[in-house]
Short mmCIF file of C-alpha atoms and ligand atoms in Angstrom, two decimals:
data_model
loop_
_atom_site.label_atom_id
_atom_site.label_comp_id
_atom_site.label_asym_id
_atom_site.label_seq_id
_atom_site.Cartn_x
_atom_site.Cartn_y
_atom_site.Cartn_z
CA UNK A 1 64.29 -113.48 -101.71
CA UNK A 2 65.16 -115.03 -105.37
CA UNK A 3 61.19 -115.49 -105.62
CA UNK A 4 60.04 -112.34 -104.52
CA UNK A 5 62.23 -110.88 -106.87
CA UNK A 6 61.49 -112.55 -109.61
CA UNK A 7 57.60 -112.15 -109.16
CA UNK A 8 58.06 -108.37 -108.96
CA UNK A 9 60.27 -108.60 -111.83
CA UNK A 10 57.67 -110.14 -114.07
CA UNK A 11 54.86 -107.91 -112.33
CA UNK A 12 57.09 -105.07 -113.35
CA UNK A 13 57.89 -106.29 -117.15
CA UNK A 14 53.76 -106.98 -117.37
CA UNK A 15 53.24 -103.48 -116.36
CA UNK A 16 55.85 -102.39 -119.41
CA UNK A 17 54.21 -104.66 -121.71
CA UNK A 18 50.38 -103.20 -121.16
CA UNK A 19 50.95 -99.68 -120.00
CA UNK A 20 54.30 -98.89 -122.33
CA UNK A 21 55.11 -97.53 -118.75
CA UNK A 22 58.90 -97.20 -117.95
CA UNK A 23 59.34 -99.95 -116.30
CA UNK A 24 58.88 -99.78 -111.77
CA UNK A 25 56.73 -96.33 -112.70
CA UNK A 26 55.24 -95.64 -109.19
CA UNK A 27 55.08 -92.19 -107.61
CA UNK A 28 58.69 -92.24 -106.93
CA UNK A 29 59.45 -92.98 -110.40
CA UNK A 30 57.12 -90.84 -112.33
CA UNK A 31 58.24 -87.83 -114.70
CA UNK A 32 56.68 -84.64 -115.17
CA UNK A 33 57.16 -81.76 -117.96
CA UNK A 34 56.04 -78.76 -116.77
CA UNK A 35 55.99 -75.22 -118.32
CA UNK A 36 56.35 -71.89 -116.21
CA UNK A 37 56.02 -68.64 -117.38
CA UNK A 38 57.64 -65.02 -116.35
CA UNK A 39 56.12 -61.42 -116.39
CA UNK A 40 60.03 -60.57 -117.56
CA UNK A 41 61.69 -60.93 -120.87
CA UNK A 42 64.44 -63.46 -121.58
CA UNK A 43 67.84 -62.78 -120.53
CA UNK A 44 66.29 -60.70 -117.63
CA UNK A 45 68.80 -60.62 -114.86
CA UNK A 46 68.03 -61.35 -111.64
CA UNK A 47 64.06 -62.68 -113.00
CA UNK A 48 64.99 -65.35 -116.00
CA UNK A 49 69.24 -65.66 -115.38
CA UNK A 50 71.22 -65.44 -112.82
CA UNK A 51 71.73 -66.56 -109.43
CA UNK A 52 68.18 -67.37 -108.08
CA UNK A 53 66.27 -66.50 -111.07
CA UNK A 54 64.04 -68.38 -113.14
CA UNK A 55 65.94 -70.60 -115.18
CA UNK A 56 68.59 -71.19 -111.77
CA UNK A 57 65.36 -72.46 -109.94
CA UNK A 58 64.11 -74.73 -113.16
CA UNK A 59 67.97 -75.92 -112.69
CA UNK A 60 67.85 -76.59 -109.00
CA UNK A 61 64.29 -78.64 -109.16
CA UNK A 62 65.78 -80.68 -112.47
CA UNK A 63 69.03 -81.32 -110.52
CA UNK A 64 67.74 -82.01 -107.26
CA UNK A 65 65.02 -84.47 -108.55
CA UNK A 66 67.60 -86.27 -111.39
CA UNK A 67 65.30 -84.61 -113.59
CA UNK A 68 62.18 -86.44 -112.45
CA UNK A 69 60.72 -82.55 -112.41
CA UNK A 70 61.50 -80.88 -115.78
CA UNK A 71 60.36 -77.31 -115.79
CA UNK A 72 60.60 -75.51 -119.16
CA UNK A 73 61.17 -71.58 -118.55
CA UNK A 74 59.60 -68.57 -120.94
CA UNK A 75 59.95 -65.09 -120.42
CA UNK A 76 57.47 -62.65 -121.36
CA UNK A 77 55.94 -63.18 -124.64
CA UNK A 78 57.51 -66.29 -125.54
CA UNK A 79 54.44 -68.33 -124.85
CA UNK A 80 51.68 -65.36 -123.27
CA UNK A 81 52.00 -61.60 -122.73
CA UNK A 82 54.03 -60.38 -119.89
CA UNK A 83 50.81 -59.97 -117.51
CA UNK A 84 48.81 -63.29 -118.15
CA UNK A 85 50.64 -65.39 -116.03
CA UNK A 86 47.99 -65.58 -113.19
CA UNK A 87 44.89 -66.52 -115.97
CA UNK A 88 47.82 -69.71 -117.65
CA UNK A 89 48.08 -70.57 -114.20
CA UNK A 90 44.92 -70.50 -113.27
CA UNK A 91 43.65 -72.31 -116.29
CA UNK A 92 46.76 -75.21 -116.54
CA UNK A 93 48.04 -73.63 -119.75
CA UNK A 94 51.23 -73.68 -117.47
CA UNK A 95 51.45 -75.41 -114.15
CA UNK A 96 53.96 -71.79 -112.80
CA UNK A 97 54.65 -68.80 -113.41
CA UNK A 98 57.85 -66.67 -111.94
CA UNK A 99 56.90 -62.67 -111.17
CA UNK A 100 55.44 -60.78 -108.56
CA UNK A 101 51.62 -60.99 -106.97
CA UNK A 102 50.87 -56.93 -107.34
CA UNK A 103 50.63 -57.72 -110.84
CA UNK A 104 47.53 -59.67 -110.09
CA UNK A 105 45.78 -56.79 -107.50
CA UNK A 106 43.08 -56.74 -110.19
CA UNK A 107 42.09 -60.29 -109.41
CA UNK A 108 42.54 -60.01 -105.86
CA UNK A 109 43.57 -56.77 -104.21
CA UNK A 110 45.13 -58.85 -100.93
CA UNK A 111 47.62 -60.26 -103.38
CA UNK A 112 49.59 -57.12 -103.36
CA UNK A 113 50.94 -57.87 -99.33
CA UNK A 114 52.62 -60.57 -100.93
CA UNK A 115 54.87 -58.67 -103.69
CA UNK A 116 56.07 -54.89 -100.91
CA UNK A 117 53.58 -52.55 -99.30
CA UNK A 118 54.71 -48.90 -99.19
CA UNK A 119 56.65 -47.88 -95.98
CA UNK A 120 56.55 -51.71 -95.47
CA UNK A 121 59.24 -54.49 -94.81
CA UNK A 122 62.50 -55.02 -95.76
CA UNK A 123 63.90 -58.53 -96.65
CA UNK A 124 64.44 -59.97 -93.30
CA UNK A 125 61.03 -58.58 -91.91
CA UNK A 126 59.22 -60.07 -95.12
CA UNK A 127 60.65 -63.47 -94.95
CA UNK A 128 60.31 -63.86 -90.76
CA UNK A 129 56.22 -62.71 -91.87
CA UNK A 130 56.04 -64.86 -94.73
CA UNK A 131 57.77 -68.16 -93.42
CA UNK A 132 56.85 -68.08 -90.06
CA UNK A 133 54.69 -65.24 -89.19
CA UNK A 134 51.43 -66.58 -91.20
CA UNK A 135 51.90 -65.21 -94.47
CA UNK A 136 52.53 -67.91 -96.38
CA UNK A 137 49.11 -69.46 -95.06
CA UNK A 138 47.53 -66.67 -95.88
CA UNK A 139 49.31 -66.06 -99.60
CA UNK A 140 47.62 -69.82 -100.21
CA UNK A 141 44.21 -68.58 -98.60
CA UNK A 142 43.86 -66.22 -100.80
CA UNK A 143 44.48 -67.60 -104.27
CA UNK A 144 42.67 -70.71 -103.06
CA UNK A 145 39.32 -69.57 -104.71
CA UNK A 146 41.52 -69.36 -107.86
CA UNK A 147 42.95 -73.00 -107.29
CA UNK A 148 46.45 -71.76 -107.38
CA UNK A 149 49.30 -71.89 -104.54
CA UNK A 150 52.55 -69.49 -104.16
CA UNK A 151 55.94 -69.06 -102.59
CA UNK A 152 58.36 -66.39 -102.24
CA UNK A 153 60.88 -67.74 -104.66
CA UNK A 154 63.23 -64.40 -105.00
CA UNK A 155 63.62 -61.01 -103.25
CA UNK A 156 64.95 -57.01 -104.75
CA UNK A 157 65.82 -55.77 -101.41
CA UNK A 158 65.07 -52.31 -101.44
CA UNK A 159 64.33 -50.72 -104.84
CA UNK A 160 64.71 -46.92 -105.69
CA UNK A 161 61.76 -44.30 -106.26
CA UNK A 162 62.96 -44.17 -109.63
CA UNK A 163 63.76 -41.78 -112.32
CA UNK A 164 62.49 -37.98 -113.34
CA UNK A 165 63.07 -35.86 -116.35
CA UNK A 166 62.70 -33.25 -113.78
CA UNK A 167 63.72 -32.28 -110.03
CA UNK A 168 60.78 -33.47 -107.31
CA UNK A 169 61.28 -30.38 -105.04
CA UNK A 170 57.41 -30.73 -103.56
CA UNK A 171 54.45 -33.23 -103.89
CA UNK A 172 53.34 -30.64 -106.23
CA UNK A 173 55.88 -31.87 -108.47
CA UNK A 174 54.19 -34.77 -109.08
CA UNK A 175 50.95 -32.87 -110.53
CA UNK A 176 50.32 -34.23 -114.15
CA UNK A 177 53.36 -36.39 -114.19
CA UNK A 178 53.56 -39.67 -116.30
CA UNK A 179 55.15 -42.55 -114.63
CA UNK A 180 55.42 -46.08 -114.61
CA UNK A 181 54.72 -47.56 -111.37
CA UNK A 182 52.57 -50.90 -110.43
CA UNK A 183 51.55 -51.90 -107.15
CA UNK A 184 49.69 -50.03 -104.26
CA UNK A 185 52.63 -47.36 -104.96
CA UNK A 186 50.69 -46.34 -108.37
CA UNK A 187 46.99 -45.86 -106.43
CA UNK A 188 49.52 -43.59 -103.71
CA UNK A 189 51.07 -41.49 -106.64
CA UNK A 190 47.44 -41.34 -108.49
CA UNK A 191 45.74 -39.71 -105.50
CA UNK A 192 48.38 -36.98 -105.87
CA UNK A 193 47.87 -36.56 -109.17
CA UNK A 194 50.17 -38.45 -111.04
CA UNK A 195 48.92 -40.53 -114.75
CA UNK A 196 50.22 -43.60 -113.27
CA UNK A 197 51.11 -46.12 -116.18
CA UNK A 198 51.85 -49.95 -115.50
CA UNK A 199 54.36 -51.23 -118.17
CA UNK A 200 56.04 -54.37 -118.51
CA UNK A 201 60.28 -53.63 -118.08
CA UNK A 202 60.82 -54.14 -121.81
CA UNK A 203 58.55 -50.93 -122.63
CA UNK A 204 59.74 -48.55 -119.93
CA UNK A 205 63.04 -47.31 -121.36
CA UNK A 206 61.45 -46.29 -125.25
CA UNK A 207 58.44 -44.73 -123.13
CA UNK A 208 60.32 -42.67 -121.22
CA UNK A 209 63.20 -41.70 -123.88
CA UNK A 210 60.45 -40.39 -126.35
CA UNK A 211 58.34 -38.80 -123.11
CA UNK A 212 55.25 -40.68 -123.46
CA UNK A 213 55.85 -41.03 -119.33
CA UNK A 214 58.16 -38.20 -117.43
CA UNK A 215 59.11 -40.71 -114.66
CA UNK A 216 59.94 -44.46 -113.98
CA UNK A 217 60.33 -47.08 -110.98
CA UNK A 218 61.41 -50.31 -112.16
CA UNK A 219 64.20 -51.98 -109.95
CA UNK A 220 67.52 -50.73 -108.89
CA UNK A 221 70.61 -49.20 -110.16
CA UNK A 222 71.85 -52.67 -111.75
CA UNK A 223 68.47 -53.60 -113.66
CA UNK A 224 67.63 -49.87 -113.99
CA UNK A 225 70.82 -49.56 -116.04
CA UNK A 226 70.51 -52.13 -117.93
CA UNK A 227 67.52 -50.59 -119.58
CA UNK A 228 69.33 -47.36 -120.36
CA UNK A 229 67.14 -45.01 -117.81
CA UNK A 230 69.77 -42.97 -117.21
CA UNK A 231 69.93 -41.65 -120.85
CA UNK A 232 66.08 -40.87 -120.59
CA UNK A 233 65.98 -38.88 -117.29
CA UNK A 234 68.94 -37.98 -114.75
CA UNK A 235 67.17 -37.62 -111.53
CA UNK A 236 68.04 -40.81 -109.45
CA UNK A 237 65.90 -41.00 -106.46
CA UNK A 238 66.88 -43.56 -103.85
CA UNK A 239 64.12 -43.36 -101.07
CA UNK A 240 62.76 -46.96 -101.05
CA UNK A 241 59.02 -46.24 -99.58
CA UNK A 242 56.99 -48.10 -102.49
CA UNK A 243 59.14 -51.17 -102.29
CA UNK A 244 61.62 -51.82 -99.26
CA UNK A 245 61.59 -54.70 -100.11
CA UNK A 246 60.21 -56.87 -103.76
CA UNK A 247 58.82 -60.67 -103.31
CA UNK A 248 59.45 -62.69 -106.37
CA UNK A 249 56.64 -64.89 -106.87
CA UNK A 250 55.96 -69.09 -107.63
CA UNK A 251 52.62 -69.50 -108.76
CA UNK A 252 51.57 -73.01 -108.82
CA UNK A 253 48.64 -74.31 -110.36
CA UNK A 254 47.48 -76.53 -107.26
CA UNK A 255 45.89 -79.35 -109.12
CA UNK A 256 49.24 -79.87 -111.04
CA UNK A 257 51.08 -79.39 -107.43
CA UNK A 258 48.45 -81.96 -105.77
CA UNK A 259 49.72 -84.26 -108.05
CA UNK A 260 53.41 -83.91 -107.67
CA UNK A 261 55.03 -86.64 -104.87
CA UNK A 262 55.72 -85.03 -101.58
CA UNK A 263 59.51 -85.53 -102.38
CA UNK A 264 59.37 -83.39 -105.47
CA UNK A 265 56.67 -80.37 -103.66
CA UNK A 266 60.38 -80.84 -101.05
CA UNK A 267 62.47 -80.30 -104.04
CA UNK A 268 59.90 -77.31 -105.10
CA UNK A 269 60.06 -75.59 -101.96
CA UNK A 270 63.41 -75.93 -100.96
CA UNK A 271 64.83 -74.65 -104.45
CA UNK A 272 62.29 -71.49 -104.40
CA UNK A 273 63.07 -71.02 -100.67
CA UNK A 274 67.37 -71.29 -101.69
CA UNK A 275 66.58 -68.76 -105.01
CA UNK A 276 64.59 -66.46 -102.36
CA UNK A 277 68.18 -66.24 -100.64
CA UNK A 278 70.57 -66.00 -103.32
CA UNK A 279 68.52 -63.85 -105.33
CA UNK A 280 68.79 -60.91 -102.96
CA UNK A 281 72.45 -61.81 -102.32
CA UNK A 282 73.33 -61.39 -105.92
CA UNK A 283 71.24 -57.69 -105.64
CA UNK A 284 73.24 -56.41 -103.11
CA UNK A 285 76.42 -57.16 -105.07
CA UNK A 286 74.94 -56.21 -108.55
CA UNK A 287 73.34 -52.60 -107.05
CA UNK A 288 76.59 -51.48 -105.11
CA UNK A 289 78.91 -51.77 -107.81
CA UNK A 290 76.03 -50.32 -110.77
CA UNK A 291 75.30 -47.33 -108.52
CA UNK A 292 78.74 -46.52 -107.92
CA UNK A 293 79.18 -46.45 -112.15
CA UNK A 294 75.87 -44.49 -112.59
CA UNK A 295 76.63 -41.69 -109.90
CA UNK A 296 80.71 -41.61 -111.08
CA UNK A 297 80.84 -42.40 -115.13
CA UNK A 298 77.19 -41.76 -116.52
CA UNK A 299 76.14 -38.63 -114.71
CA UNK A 300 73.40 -39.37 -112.46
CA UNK A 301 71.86 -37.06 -109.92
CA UNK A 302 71.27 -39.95 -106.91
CA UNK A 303 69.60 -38.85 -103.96
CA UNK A 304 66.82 -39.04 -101.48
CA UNK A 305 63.30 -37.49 -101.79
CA UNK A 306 62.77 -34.18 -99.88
CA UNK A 307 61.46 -35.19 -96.56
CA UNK A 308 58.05 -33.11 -96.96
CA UNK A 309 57.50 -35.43 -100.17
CA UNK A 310 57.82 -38.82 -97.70
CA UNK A 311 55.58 -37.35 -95.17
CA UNK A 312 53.31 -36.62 -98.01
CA UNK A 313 53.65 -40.34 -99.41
CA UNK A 314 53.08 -41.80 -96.04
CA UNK A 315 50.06 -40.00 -95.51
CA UNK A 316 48.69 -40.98 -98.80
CA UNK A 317 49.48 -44.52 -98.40
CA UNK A 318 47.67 -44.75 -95.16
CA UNK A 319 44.56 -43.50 -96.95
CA UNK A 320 44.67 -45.87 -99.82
CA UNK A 321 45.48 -48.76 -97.01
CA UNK A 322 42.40 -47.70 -95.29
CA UNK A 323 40.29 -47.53 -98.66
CA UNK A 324 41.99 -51.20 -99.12
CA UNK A 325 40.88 -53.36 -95.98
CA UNK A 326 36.99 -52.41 -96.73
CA UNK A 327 37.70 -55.67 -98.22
CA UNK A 328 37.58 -58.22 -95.51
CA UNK A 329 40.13 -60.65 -97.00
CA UNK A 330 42.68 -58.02 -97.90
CA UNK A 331 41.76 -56.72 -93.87
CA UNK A 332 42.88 -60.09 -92.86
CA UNK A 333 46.14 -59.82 -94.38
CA UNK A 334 46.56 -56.50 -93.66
CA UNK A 335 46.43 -56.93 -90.11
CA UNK A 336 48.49 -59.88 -89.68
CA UNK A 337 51.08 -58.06 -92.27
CA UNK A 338 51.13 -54.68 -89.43
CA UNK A 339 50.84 -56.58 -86.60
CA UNK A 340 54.08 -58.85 -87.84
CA UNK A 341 55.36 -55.17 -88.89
CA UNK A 342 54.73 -53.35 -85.46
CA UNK A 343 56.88 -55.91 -83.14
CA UNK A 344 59.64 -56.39 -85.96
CA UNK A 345 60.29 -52.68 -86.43
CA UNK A 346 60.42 -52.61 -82.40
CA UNK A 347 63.06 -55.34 -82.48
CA UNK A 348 64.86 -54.47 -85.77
CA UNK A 349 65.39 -50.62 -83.81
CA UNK A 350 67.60 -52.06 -80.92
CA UNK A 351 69.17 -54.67 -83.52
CA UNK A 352 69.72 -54.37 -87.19
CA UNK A 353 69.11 -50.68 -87.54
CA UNK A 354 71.11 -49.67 -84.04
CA UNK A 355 74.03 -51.81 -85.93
CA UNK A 356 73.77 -50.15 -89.27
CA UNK A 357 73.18 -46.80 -87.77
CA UNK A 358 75.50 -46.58 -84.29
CA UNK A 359 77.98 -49.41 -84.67
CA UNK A 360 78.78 -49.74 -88.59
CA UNK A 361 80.68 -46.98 -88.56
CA1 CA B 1 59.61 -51.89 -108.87
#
């Protein structure tokens, strides 16, 4: 044993000596610095800090690996523009960036089934799709061609429809509006006539305040707050049919994740997979207590849309959805998204929803 030790000792110091390698560097060993990106500013709750956010996941990974996997976090405009993470990523400027894939429906229109579809999923009928229901799989198919991977790596829950200078009454209401809204949601609200503008968080409360956009979707009543929409427009409504539920998105270069040891793609997965979680835990705590404040101190007008204007958004979304899978890879995930869909909702009716709605209380 004293020989064998010694030999690899000497083998090791050798290795030191020619490489100016830390000394035993092997896969098991080896260090990396990596840089990751967010579509959100610093300080962003929720996105960059907080439970499950981008700096807690950067904190898992370093912990987890004894900082073997050091992951340097910048929100939006520290290093690119809100919007560019998907080109860094794509070119190794950064190995990740931390946002949401319907920023990226430019690039690839499928990407949006990855971030909320309108009249879609809510948290637990997203993650049973995503991890075990194929659309992880597919999420990786389709930024392949791009040589990128992704993971859900944080969740909203349900967001609100957002805020209006002026009462929605009818879908007529929404002739000529100006609001901020990404996603699929913003093609819905363009075919009935809305000037649909896509602005990063940081620009929505001074665009609204001076009324270069009448209306607003951005989170929820915590993050929504935070901004200061509710001293820009009072109309609070809740319905939840662009987003019922909001990914949060890990977007891995995939040459920079080939190279990572399986141990520390583990370590990756895990940490996204425990920030997916806690993320959405945090929401529902953070949401409860800011709507209660925004309806009770600060004057807000919280409510649901009219039902005519749902039936009106549903019917609109199923033409843009049927405009959408023209494309054959955004068909594929389209159909394994509503086929996922069609059996939860039959399930979620005789158990989450018959508990929230008959035995709640
Ligand atoms: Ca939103």
């Amino acid at each position: 044993m004293a020989l064998i030790r010694r030999q690899f000792l000497s083998r090791a110091a050798l290795a030191t000596s020619a490489l100016g390698a830390p000394v035993f560097a092997n896969a098991q060993s080896a260090r990396f610095n990596w840089k990751m990106t967010s579509a959100y500013g610093k300080g962003s709750p929720f996105y960059m800090d907080g439970p499950g956010s981008a700096t807690d996941l950067a904190k898992r990974i370093r912990e987890m690996s004894d900082g073997r996997l050091n992951i340097q976090v910048f929100g939006a405009g520290e290093l690119i523009p809100a919007f560019e993470g998907f080109d860094a990523v794509r070119a190794g400027t950064v190995e990740m960036n931390h946002a949401n894939s319907y920023f990226w429906t430019g690039k690839t229109f499928a990407a949006q089934y990855f971030t909320a579809v309108p009249f879609g999923l809510n948290f637990q009928g997203m993650n049973g799709w995503l991890y075990d229901g194929g659309g992880q799989e597919l999420w990786n198919e389709v930024y392949a061609p791009f040589g990128m991977v992704a993971m859900p790596c944080g969740n909203t829950g349900v967001q609100m429809t957002g805020w209006f200078k002026k009462e929605i009454k009818s879908v007529a209401d929404f002739k000529g509006l100006k609001m901020r809204i990404p996603g699929l949601a913003g093609k819905v609200y363009a075919n009935l006539g809305v000037d649909v503008k896509v602005l990063p968080g940081g620009e929505i409360f001074p665009a609204l305040e001076r009324g270069v956009i009448d209306a607003a979707e951005f989170v929820g009543p915590f993050q929504d707050r935070r901004l200061g929409l509710q001293k820009a427009a009072k109309f609070y409504y809740t319905t939840g049919w662009h987003e019922s539920s909001t990914v949060s998105e890990l977007l891995i270069n995939k040459a920079a994740w080939d190279k990572l040891p399986k141990d520390l793609q583990a370590i990756v997965s895990n940490a996204a997979a425990a920030c997916n979680v806690i993320s959405e835990g945090w929401c529902q705590k953070a949401n409860s207590e800011a709507m209660e404040d925004l309806v009770k101190n600060q004057g807000v007008t919280a409510r649901p849309l009219p039902d005519d204007v749902i039936k009106a958004l549903r019917a609109e979304t199923e033409k843009v959805l049927a405009e959408a899978v023209k494309d054959p890879l955004t068909k594929k995930v389209h159909d394994s998204y509503f086929a996922f869909k069609a059996k939860y909702d039959r399930w979620s009716e005789i158990s989450e929803e018959a508990y929230h709605l008959k035995v709640r209380g």
